[in-house]
CSV table of C-alpha atoms in Angstrom, one decimal:
chain,number,residue,atom,x,y,z
A,1,MET,CA,-15.4,10.9,7.3
A,2,GLN,CA,-15.0,13.6,10.0
A,3,LYS,CA,-13.9,11.1,12.6
A,4,MET,CA,-11.4,9.5,10.3
A,5,LEU,CA,-10.0,12.9,9.4
A,6,SER,CA,-9.7,13.8,13.1
A,7,TYR,CA,-7.7,10.6,13.7
A,8,VAL,CA,-5.4,11.2,10.8
A,9,ARG,CA,-4.8,15.0,11.5
A,10,ARG,CA,-4.0,14.2,15.1
A,11,ALA,CA,-1.2,11.8,14.0
A,12,VAL,CA,0.0,14.1,11.3
A,13,ASP,CA,0.2,17.0,13.8
A,14,HIS,CA,1.7,15.0,16.7
A,15,TYR,CA,4.6,13.6,14.6
A,16,HIS,CA,5.0,16.5,12.0
A,17,MET,CA,4.3,14.2,9.1
A,18,ILE,CA,3.5,16.8,6.4
A,19,ASP,CA,5.3,19.9,5.3
A,20,GLU,CA,4.5,22.7,2.8
A,21,ASP,CA,4.4,21.6,-0.8
A,22,ASP,CA,5.0,17.9,0.0
A,23,ARG,CA,4.3,15.5,-2.8
A,24,ILE,CA,3.2,12.3,-1.0
A,25,ALA,CA,3.0,8.8,-2.5
A,26,VAL,CA,0.4,6.5,-1.0
A,27,GLY,CA,1.3,2.8,-1.4
A,28,VAL,CA,-2.0,1.4,-2.5
A,29,SER,CA,-2.1,-2.4,-2.3
A,30,GLY,CA,-5.9,-2.6,-2.9
A,31,GLY,CA,-6.5,-3.6,0.8
A,32,LYS,CA,-8.9,-1.7,3.2
A,33,ASP,CA,-6.0,0.1,5.0
A,34,SER,CA,-4.3,1.6,2.0
A,35,LEU,CA,-7.6,2.6,0.3
A,36,ALA,CA,-8.8,4.3,3.5
A,37,LEU,CA,-5.5,6.1,3.8
A,38,LEU,CA,-5.7,7.3,0.2
A,39,VAL,CA,-9.2,8.7,0.7
A,40,ALA,CA,-8.3,10.3,4.0
A,41,LEU,CA,-5.2,12.1,2.8
A,42,SER,CA,-6.9,13.3,-0.4
A,43,GLN,CA,-9.6,14.8,1.7
A,44,LEU,CA,-7.2,16.3,4.2
A,45,SER,CA,-5.2,17.9,1.4
A,46,ARG,CA,-8.3,20.1,0.7
A,47,PHE,CA,-8.0,22.0,4.0
A,48,TYR,CA,-4.8,21.2,5.8
A,49,PRO,CA,-2.7,24.4,6.6
A,50,HIS,CA,0.3,23.0,4.6
A,51,HIS,CA,-0.4,22.5,0.9
A,52,PHE,CA,0.5,19.0,-0.3
A,53,THR,CA,-0.3,16.7,-3.1
A,54,VAL,CA,-1.2,13.0,-3.0
A,55,VAL,CA,-0.1,10.4,-5.6
A,56,ALA,CA,-1.4,6.8,-5.5
A,57,ILE,CA,1.1,4.0,-6.4
A,58,THR,CA,0.2,0.4,-6.8
A,59,LEU,CA,2.7,-2.4,-7.3
A,60,GLU,CA,1.1,-5.1,-9.4
A,61,MET,CA,2.4,-8.3,-7.8
A,62,GLY,CA,2.2,-10.5,-10.9
A,63,TYR,CA,-1.2,-12.1,-10.1
A,64,ASP,CA,-3.5,-12.0,-13.1
A,65,GLU,CA,-6.6,-12.2,-10.9
A,66,MET,CA,-6.0,-8.8,-9.2
A,67,ASP,CA,-8.1,-6.2,-11.0
A,68,PHE,CA,-7.2,-2.6,-10.2
A,69,SER,CA,-9.5,-0.8,-12.5
A,70,PRO,CA,-12.0,0.0,-9.7
A,71,VAL,CA,-9.1,1.7,-7.8
A,72,GLN,CA,-8.4,3.7,-11.0
A,73,THR,CA,-12.0,4.8,-10.9
A,74,LEU,CA,-11.7,5.8,-7.2
A,75,CYS,CA,-8.6,7.9,-8.0
A,76,ASP,CA,-10.4,9.6,-10.9
A,77,GLN,CA,-13.2,10.5,-8.5
A,78,LEU,CA,-10.7,11.9,-5.9
A,79,GLY,CA,-8.7,13.7,-8.5
A,80,VAL,CA,-5.5,11.8,-7.6
A,81,GLU,CA,-2.9,10.7,-10.0
A,82,TYR,CA,-2.7,6.9,-10.1
A,83,ILE,CA,0.5,5.0,-11.1
A,84,ARG,CA,0.5,1.2,-11.6
A,85,VAL,CA,3.9,-0.5,-11.6
A,86,PRO,CA,4.0,-4.0,-13.1
A,87,THR,CA,6.2,-6.5,-11.2
A,88,GLN,CA,6.7,-10.2,-10.8
A,89,ILE,CA,7.3,-10.1,-7.1
A,90,GLY,CA,4.6,-12.8,-6.4
A,91,PRO,CA,5.9,-15.4,-8.8
A,92,ILE,CA,9.6,-14.7,-7.8
A,93,VAL,CA,8.9,-15.3,-4.2
A,94,PHE,CA,6.6,-18.4,-4.4
A,95,ASP,CA,7.3,-19.9,-7.8
A,96,ILE,CA,10.9,-19.3,-8.5
A,97,ARG,CA,12.5,-18.9,-5.0
A,98,HIS,CA,10.1,-21.2,-3.1
A,99,GLU,CA,10.8,-19.3,0.0
A,100,GLU,CA,10.0,-21.0,3.3
A,101,ASN,CA,9.6,-17.6,4.9
A,102,PRO,CA,8.2,-15.6,2.0
A,103,CYS,CA,7.0,-12.5,3.9
A,104,SER,CA,10.5,-11.1,4.5
A,105,LEU,CA,11.7,-11.3,0.9
A,106,CYS,CA,8.3,-10.1,-0.4
A,107,ALA,CA,8.4,-7.0,1.9
A,108,LYS,CA,12.0,-6.2,0.9
A,109,LEU,CA,11.2,-6.3,-2.8
A,110,ARG,CA,8.0,-4.3,-2.4
A,111,ARG,CA,9.8,-1.6,-0.4
A,112,GLY,CA,12.5,-1.2,-3.0
A,113,ALA,CA,10.0,-1.1,-5.9
A,114,LEU,CA,7.8,1.3,-4.1
A,115,HIS,CA,10.6,3.7,-3.2
A,116,ASP,CA,11.9,3.7,-6.7
A,117,ALA,CA,8.4,4.4,-8.1
A,118,ALA,CA,7.9,7.3,-5.6
A,119,ARG,CA,11.2,8.9,-6.5
A,120,LYS,CA,10.4,8.6,-10.2
A,121,ALA,CA,7.0,10.3,-9.4
A,122,GLY,CA,8.7,13.2,-7.8
A,123,CYS,CA,7.6,12.3,-4.3
A,124,SER,CA,9.8,12.9,-1.2
A,125,LYS,CA,7.4,11.0,1.1
A,126,VAL,CA,5.6,7.7,1.1
A,127,ALA,CA,2.5,7.2,3.2
A,128,LEU,CA,1.9,3.6,4.5
A,129,GLY,CA,-1.4,2.2,5.8
A,130,HIS,CA,-0.2,0.9,9.2
A,131,HIS,CA,-3.0,1.4,11.7
A,132,PHE,CA,-3.3,1.3,15.5
A,133,ASP,CA,-3.6,-2.5,15.7
A,134,ASP,CA,-0.6,-2.9,13.3
A,135,VAL,CA,1.5,-0.8,15.7
A,136,VAL,CA,0.6,-2.9,18.8
A,137,GLU,CA,1.0,-6.2,16.8
A,138,THR,CA,4.5,-5.2,15.5
A,139,TYR,CA,5.7,-4.3,19.0
A,140,MET,CA,4.5,-7.7,20.3
A,141,LEU,CA,6.1,-9.5,17.4
A,142,SER,CA,9.5,-7.9,18.3
A,143,LEU,CA,9.1,-8.7,21.9
A,144,PHE,CA,8.0,-12.3,21.6
A,145,TYR,CA,9.9,-13.5,18.6
A,146,GLU,CA,13.1,-11.3,18.6
A,147,GLY,CA,13.4,-10.5,22.3
A,148,ARG,CA,13.5,-6.7,21.5
A,149,ILE,CA,11.4,-3.8,22.6
A,150,SER,CA,11.0,-2.2,19.1
A,151,CYS,CA,8.6,-1.1,16.5
A,152,PHE,CA,8.6,1.0,13.3
A,153,SER,CA,8.5,4.8,13.9
A,154,PRO,CA,5.6,7.1,13.0
A,155,VAL,CA,8.1,9.0,10.7
A,156,THR,CA,11.2,7.4,9.3
A,157,TYR,CA,13.8,9.0,7.0
A,158,LEU,CA,15.7,6.5,4.7
A,159,ASP,CA,18.9,8.1,3.8
A,160,ARG,CA,19.9,5.6,1.2
A,161,ALA,CA,16.6,6.0,-0.6
A,162,ASP,CA,16.2,9.7,0.3
A,163,ILE,CA,12.5,8.9,1.2
A,164,THR,CA,10.6,9.7,4.3
A,165,LEU,CA,8.0,7.2,5.4
A,166,ILE,CA,4.9,8.4,7.3
A,167,ARG,CA,2.1,6.5,8.9
A,168,PRO,CA,-0.9,8.8,9.2
A,169,LEU,CA,-3.3,5.9,10.4
A,170,LEU,CA,-1.4,5.0,13.5
A,171,TYR,CA,-4.3,6.3,15.8
A,172,VAL,CA,-7.0,4.6,13.8
A,173,PRO,CA,-8.3,1.2,15.2
A,174,GLU,CA,-8.5,-1.6,12.6
A,175,HIS,CA,-12.2,-2.0,13.3
A,176,TYR,CA,-12.8,1.6,12.4
A,177,VAL,CA,-10.8,1.2,9.1
A,178,ARG,CA,-13.0,-1.8,8.3
A,179,SER,CA,-16.3,0.1,8.9
A,180,PHE,CA,-15.0,3.1,7.0
A,181,ALA,CA,-14.1,1.0,4.0
A,182,LYS,CA,-17.6,-0.6,4.1
A,183,ARG,CA,-19.4,2.7,4.7
A,184,HIS,CA,-17.7,4.4,1.8
A,185,GLU,CA,-17.8,1.3,-0.5
A,186,LEU,CA,-14.1,1.3,-1.1
A,187,PRO,CA,-13.1,-0.9,-4.1
A,188,ILE,CA,-11.1,-3.5,-2.1
A,189,VAL,CA,-9.0,-5.8,-4.3
A,190,HIS,CA,-8.8,-9.5,-3.1
A,191,ASN,CA,-5.2,-10.5,-2.2
A,192,PRO,CA,-4.5,-14.0,-3.6
A,193,CYS,CA,-1.2,-14.3,-1.7
A,194,PRO,CA,-0.7,-17.9,-0.5
A,195,ALA,CA,0.7,-16.7,2.8
A,196,ASP,CA,-2.2,-14.4,3.6
A,197,GLY,CA,-3.6,-15.1,7.0
A,198,ASN,CA,-1.0,-17.8,7.8
A,199,THR,CA,1.7,-15.7,9.5
A,200,LYS,CA,3.2,-15.0,13.0
A,201,ARG,CA,1.4,-11.6,12.8
A,202,GLN,CA,-1.9,-13.5,12.6
A,203,GLU,CA,-0.9,-15.5,15.7
A,204,ILE,CA,-0.2,-12.3,17.6
A,205,LYS,CA,-3.5,-10.9,16.3
A,206,ASP,CA,-5.4,-13.9,17.7
A,207,LEU,CA,-3.5,-13.6,21.0
A,208,LEU,CA,-4.5,-10.0,21.5
A,209,LYS,CA,-8.0,-10.8,20.6
A,210,SER,CA,-8.0,-13.5,23.3
A,211,LEU,CA,-6.4,-11.1,25.9
A,212,GLU,CA,-9.0,-8.5,25.3
A,213,LYS,CA,-11.6,-10.8,26.6
A,214,THR,CA,-10.0,-10.9,30.1
A,215,MET,CA,-8.1,-7.6,30.0
A,216,PRO,CA,-10.2,-5.1,28.1
A,217,GLY,CA,-8.2,-2.2,26.7
A,218,VAL,CA,-4.9,-4.1,26.7
A,219,ARG,CA,-4.1,-2.7,23.2
A,220,GLU,CA,-4.6,0.8,24.3
A,221,ARG,CA,-2.3,0.3,27.3
A,222,ILE,CA,0.5,-1.2,25.2
A,223,PHE,CA,0.2,1.7,22.7
A,224,GLY,CA,0.3,4.2,25.5
A,225,ALA,CA,3.3,2.5,27.1
A,226,MET,CA,5.2,2.9,23.7
A,227,GLN,CA,4.6,6.6,23.7
A,228,ARG,CA,5.3,7.1,27.4
A,229,TYR,CA,8.5,5.0,27.5
A,230,PRO,CA,9.1,6.3,24.8
A,231,LEU,CA,10.4,4.3,22.0
A,232,ASP,CA,12.6,6.1,19.6
A,233,GLY,CA,10.6,8.4,17.5
A,234,TRP,CA,7.3,7.7,19.4
A,235,GLU,CA,7.0,10.6,21.8
A,236,PRO,CA,4.2,12.8,20.4
A,237,ASP,CA,4.5,16.6,20.2
A,238,LYS,CA,1.3,17.6,21.9
A,239,THR,CA,2.1,21.3,21.9
A,240,ARG,CA,0.2,21.3,18.6
A,241,ARG,CA,-3.6,21.3,18.7
A,242,ASP,CA,-4.7,17.8,19.8
A,243,TYR,CA,-7.6,16.8,17.5
A,244,LYS,CA,-9.7,14.3,19.5
Protein backbone atom coordinates (compact mmCIF):
# COMPACT_ATOMS: atom_id res chain seq x y z
CA MET A 1 0.00 0.00 0.00
CA GLN A 2 2.81 2.43 0.86
CA LYS A 3 4.35 2.14 -2.62
CA MET A 4 0.98 2.70 -4.32
CA LEU A 5 0.30 5.75 -2.16
CA SER A 6 3.76 7.17 -2.97
CA TYR A 7 3.02 6.86 -6.70
CA VAL A 8 -0.40 8.47 -6.32
CA ARG A 9 0.67 11.28 -4.02
CA ARG A 10 3.53 12.14 -6.33
CA ALA A 11 1.13 12.55 -9.25
CA VAL A 12 -1.40 14.46 -7.15
CA ASP A 13 1.29 16.87 -5.97
CA HIS A 14 3.07 17.30 -9.32
CA TYR A 15 -0.17 18.24 -11.09
CA HIS A 16 -2.14 19.90 -8.26
CA MET A 17 -4.98 17.42 -8.57
CA ILE A 18 -6.64 17.87 -5.17
CA ASP A 19 -7.77 21.01 -3.37
CA GLU A 20 -9.28 21.62 0.05
CA ASP A 21 -12.79 20.16 0.52
CA ASP A 22 -12.90 18.51 -2.90
CA ARG A 23 -15.59 15.91 -3.40
CA ILE A 24 -14.12 13.47 -5.90
CA ALA A 25 -16.05 10.88 -7.88
CA VAL A 26 -14.10 7.77 -8.81
CA GLY A 27 -15.41 6.12 -11.97
CA VAL A 28 -15.49 2.44 -10.94
CA SER A 29 -15.91 0.08 -13.89
CA GLY A 30 -15.08 -2.98 -11.82
CA GLY A 31 -11.70 -3.44 -13.48
CA LYS A 32 -8.38 -3.60 -11.66
CA ASP A 33 -7.42 0.01 -12.50
CA SER A 34 -10.53 1.73 -11.16
CA LEU A 35 -10.67 -0.47 -8.06
CA ALA A 36 -7.00 0.19 -7.27
CA LEU A 37 -7.62 3.92 -7.72
CA LEU A 38 -10.63 3.79 -5.40
CA VAL A 39 -8.66 2.07 -2.65
CA ALA A 40 -5.65 4.37 -3.06
CA LEU A 41 -7.66 7.60 -2.95
CA SER A 42 -9.74 6.44 0.00
CA GLN A 43 -6.53 5.70 1.92
CA LEU A 44 -4.87 8.96 0.81
CA SER A 45 -7.88 10.93 2.07
CA ARG A 46 -7.04 9.83 5.60
CA PHE A 47 -3.80 11.81 5.82
CA TYR A 48 -3.48 14.14 2.80
CA PRO A 49 -2.92 17.80 3.82
CA HIS A 50 -6.05 18.90 1.91
CA HIS A 51 -9.27 17.39 3.20
CA PHE A 52 -11.25 15.63 0.47
CA THR A 53 -14.07 13.12 0.13
CA VAL A 54 -14.26 10.13 -2.22
CA VAL A 55 -17.46 8.88 -3.86
CA ALA A 56 -17.51 5.73 -6.04
CA ILE A 57 -19.75 5.74 -9.13
CA THR A 58 -20.42 2.71 -11.34
CA LEU A 59 -22.25 2.89 -14.65
CA GLU A 60 -24.07 -0.40 -15.11
CA MET A 61 -23.68 -1.10 -18.83
CA GLY A 62 -26.79 -3.22 -19.28
CA TYR A 63 -25.07 -6.62 -19.03
CA ASP A 64 -26.94 -8.90 -16.62
CA GLU A 65 -23.84 -11.00 -15.91
CA MET A 66 -21.98 -8.11 -14.27
CA ASP A 67 -22.42 -8.41 -10.49
CA PHE A 68 -21.25 -5.34 -8.57
CA SER A 69 -22.33 -6.51 -5.11
CA PRO A 70 -18.69 -7.33 -4.16
CA VAL A 71 -17.77 -3.74 -5.07
CA GLN A 72 -20.52 -2.55 -2.72
CA THR A 73 -18.94 -4.65 0.02
CA LEU A 74 -15.53 -3.09 -0.68
CA CYS A 75 -17.00 0.42 -0.52
CA ASP A 76 -18.68 -0.41 2.79
CA GLN A 77 -15.33 -1.57 4.16
CA LEU A 78 -13.64 1.63 2.96
CA GLY A 79 -16.43 3.84 4.26
CA VAL A 80 -17.02 5.24 0.76
CA GLU A 81 -20.42 6.15 -0.66
CA TYR A 82 -21.25 3.92 -3.64
CA ILE A 83 -23.59 5.04 -6.41
CA ARG A 84 -24.72 2.65 -9.15
CA VAL A 85 -26.27 4.15 -12.27
CA PRO A 86 -28.25 1.76 -14.50
CA THR A 87 -27.76 2.33 -18.25
CA GLN A 88 -28.30 0.46 -21.50
CA ILE A 89 -25.07 1.63 -23.11
CA GLY A 90 -23.91 -1.90 -23.99
CA PRO A 91 -27.09 -2.96 -25.82
CA ILE A 92 -27.38 0.45 -27.52
CA VAL A 93 -23.87 0.24 -28.96
CA PHE A 94 -23.85 -3.42 -29.99
CA ASP A 95 -27.46 -4.58 -30.37
CA ILE A 96 -29.27 -1.45 -31.59
CA ARG A 97 -26.62 0.62 -33.37
CA HIS A 98 -24.42 -2.32 -34.49
CA GLU A 99 -21.43 0.03 -34.49
CA GLU A 100 -18.46 -1.01 -36.62
CA ASN A 101 -16.19 1.03 -34.32
CA PRO A 102 -18.03 0.67 -31.01
CA CYS A 103 -15.36 2.01 -28.65
CA SER A 104 -15.75 5.66 -29.67
CA LEU A 105 -19.53 5.79 -29.17
CA CYS A 106 -19.34 3.73 -25.98
CA ALA A 107 -16.71 6.06 -24.49
CA LYS A 108 -18.78 9.13 -25.42
CA LEU A 109 -21.93 7.74 -23.80
CA ARG A 110 -20.04 6.63 -20.70
CA ARG A 111 -18.37 10.02 -20.28
CA GLY A 112 -21.67 11.87 -20.47
CA ALA A 113 -23.39 9.53 -18.03
CA LEU A 114 -20.48 9.63 -15.57
CA HIS A 115 -20.26 13.43 -15.62
CA ASP A 116 -24.01 13.73 -15.04
CA ALA A 117 -23.86 11.28 -12.14
CA ALA A 118 -20.89 13.09 -10.61
CA ARG A 119 -22.65 16.45 -10.72
CA LYS A 120 -25.79 14.96 -9.17
CA ALA A 121 -23.60 13.55 -6.38
CA GLY A 122 -22.18 17.02 -5.71
CA CYS A 123 -18.73 16.20 -7.10
CA SER A 124 -16.61 18.81 -8.85
CA LYS A 125 -13.90 16.34 -9.87
CA VAL A 126 -13.86 12.89 -11.47
CA ALA A 127 -10.88 10.58 -10.95
CA LEU A 128 -10.13 8.18 -13.78
CA GLY A 129 -8.00 5.03 -13.58
CA HIS A 130 -5.56 5.72 -16.43
CA HIS A 131 -2.13 4.41 -15.42
CA PHE A 132 1.42 4.82 -16.76
CA ASP A 133 1.02 2.31 -19.59
CA ASP A 134 -2.28 3.91 -20.67
CA VAL A 135 -0.46 7.23 -21.04
CA VAL A 136 2.24 5.81 -23.29
CA GLU A 137 -0.23 3.75 -25.34
CA THR A 138 -2.52 6.76 -25.91
CA TYR A 139 0.44 8.85 -27.07
CA MET A 140 1.47 6.12 -29.51
CA LEU A 141 -2.10 5.68 -30.77
CA SER A 142 -2.31 9.39 -31.59
CA LEU A 143 1.08 9.32 -33.30
CA PHE A 144 0.55 6.18 -35.38
CA TYR A 145 -3.14 6.39 -36.25
CA GLU A 146 -3.83 10.15 -36.24
CA GLY A 147 -0.45 11.64 -37.11
CA ARG A 148 -0.58 13.84 -34.01
CA ILE A 149 1.68 14.30 -30.99
CA SER A 150 -1.05 14.23 -28.38
CA CYS A 151 -2.38 12.61 -25.23
CA PHE A 152 -4.97 13.28 -22.55
CA SER A 153 -3.75 15.60 -19.78
CA PRO A 154 -3.16 14.71 -16.12
CA VAL A 155 -5.74 17.36 -15.20
CA THR A 156 -8.48 18.51 -17.59
CA TYR A 157 -11.23 21.04 -16.91
CA LEU A 158 -14.37 20.48 -18.97
CA ASP A 159 -16.15 23.81 -19.09
CA ARG A 160 -19.38 22.49 -20.61
CA ALA A 161 -19.73 19.85 -17.91
CA ASP A 162 -18.13 22.02 -15.20
CA ILE A 163 -16.12 18.96 -14.18
CA THR A 164 -12.38 18.55 -13.66
CA LEU A 165 -10.88 15.19 -14.64
CA ILE A 166 -7.85 13.95 -12.72
CA ARG A 167 -5.68 10.88 -13.31
CA PRO A 168 -3.86 10.01 -10.05
CA LEU A 169 -2.48 6.67 -11.33
CA LEU A 170 -0.43 8.14 -14.16
CA TYR A 171 2.89 7.20 -12.51
CA VAL A 172 1.77 3.65 -11.66
CA PRO A 173 2.90 0.90 -14.11
CA GLU A 174 0.21 -1.54 -15.16
CA HIS A 175 2.12 -4.52 -13.78
CA TYR A 176 2.09 -2.90 -10.34
CA VAL A 177 -1.66 -2.19 -10.55
CA ARG A 178 -2.16 -5.86 -11.41
CA SER A 179 -0.07 -7.08 -8.47
CA PHE A 180 -1.74 -4.56 -6.13
CA ALA A 181 -5.19 -5.81 -7.12
CA LYS A 182 -4.14 -9.42 -6.58
CA ARG A 183 -2.39 -8.75 -3.29
CA HIS A 184 -5.37 -6.87 -1.84
CA GLU A 185 -7.90 -9.30 -3.35
CA LEU A 186 -9.87 -6.56 -5.07
CA PRO A 187 -13.29 -7.73 -6.34
CA ILE A 188 -12.68 -7.45 -10.08
CA VAL A 189 -15.86 -7.68 -12.15
CA HIS A 190 -15.46 -9.49 -15.47
CA ASN A 191 -16.11 -7.27 -18.50
CA PRO A 192 -18.26 -9.09 -21.10
CA CYS A 193 -17.79 -6.37 -23.74
CA PRO A 194 -17.54 -8.02 -27.20
CA ALA A 195 -14.77 -5.58 -28.19
CA ASP A 196 -12.60 -6.26 -25.14
CA GLY A 197 -9.05 -7.15 -26.21
CA ASN A 198 -9.79 -6.62 -29.90
CA THR A 199 -8.82 -2.98 -30.37
CA LYS A 200 -6.10 -0.74 -31.80
CA ARG A 201 -4.99 -0.12 -28.21
CA GLN A 202 -4.28 -3.82 -27.85
CA GLU A 203 -2.20 -3.66 -31.04
CA ILE A 204 -0.11 -0.82 -29.55
CA LYS A 205 0.18 -2.71 -26.26
CA ASP A 206 1.53 -5.73 -28.13
CA LEU A 207 3.93 -3.52 -30.12
CA LEU A 208 5.36 -1.91 -26.98
CA LYS A 209 5.76 -5.31 -25.37
CA SER A 210 7.76 -6.42 -28.41
CA LEU A 211 9.89 -3.26 -28.41
CA GLU A 212 10.73 -3.74 -24.71
CA LYS A 213 12.53 -6.98 -25.61
CA THR A 214 15.11 -5.16 -27.76
CA MET A 215 14.88 -1.68 -26.20
CA PRO A 216 14.33 -2.10 -22.45
CA GLY A 217 12.91 1.03 -20.84
CA VAL A 218 11.28 2.35 -24.02
CA ARG A 219 8.03 3.15 -22.19
CA GLU A 220 9.85 5.23 -19.57
CA ARG A 221 11.72 7.18 -22.26
CA ILE A 222 8.51 7.95 -24.14
CA PHE A 223 6.82 9.09 -20.92
CA GLY A 224 9.81 11.25 -20.00
CA ALA A 225 9.82 12.84 -23.45
CA MET A 226 6.16 13.80 -22.98
CA GLN A 227 7.04 15.64 -19.77
CA ARG A 228 10.21 17.26 -21.13
CA TYR A 229 8.73 18.35 -24.47
CA PRO A 230 6.34 19.12 -22.76
CA LEU A 231 2.93 18.28 -24.08
CA ASP A 232 0.22 20.73 -23.00
CA GLY A 233 -0.50 20.16 -19.32
CA TRP A 234 2.26 17.59 -18.87
CA GLU A 235 5.07 19.64 -17.32
CA PRO A 236 5.16 18.55 -13.66
CA ASP A 237 5.53 21.03 -10.81
CA LYS A 238 8.51 19.58 -8.97
CA THR A 239 8.76 22.49 -6.55
CA ARG A 240 6.48 20.42 -4.35
CA ARG A 241 7.95 17.50 -2.45
CA ASP A 242 8.79 14.66 -4.82
CA TYR A 243 7.51 11.41 -3.28
CA LYS A 244 9.65 8.66 -4.77
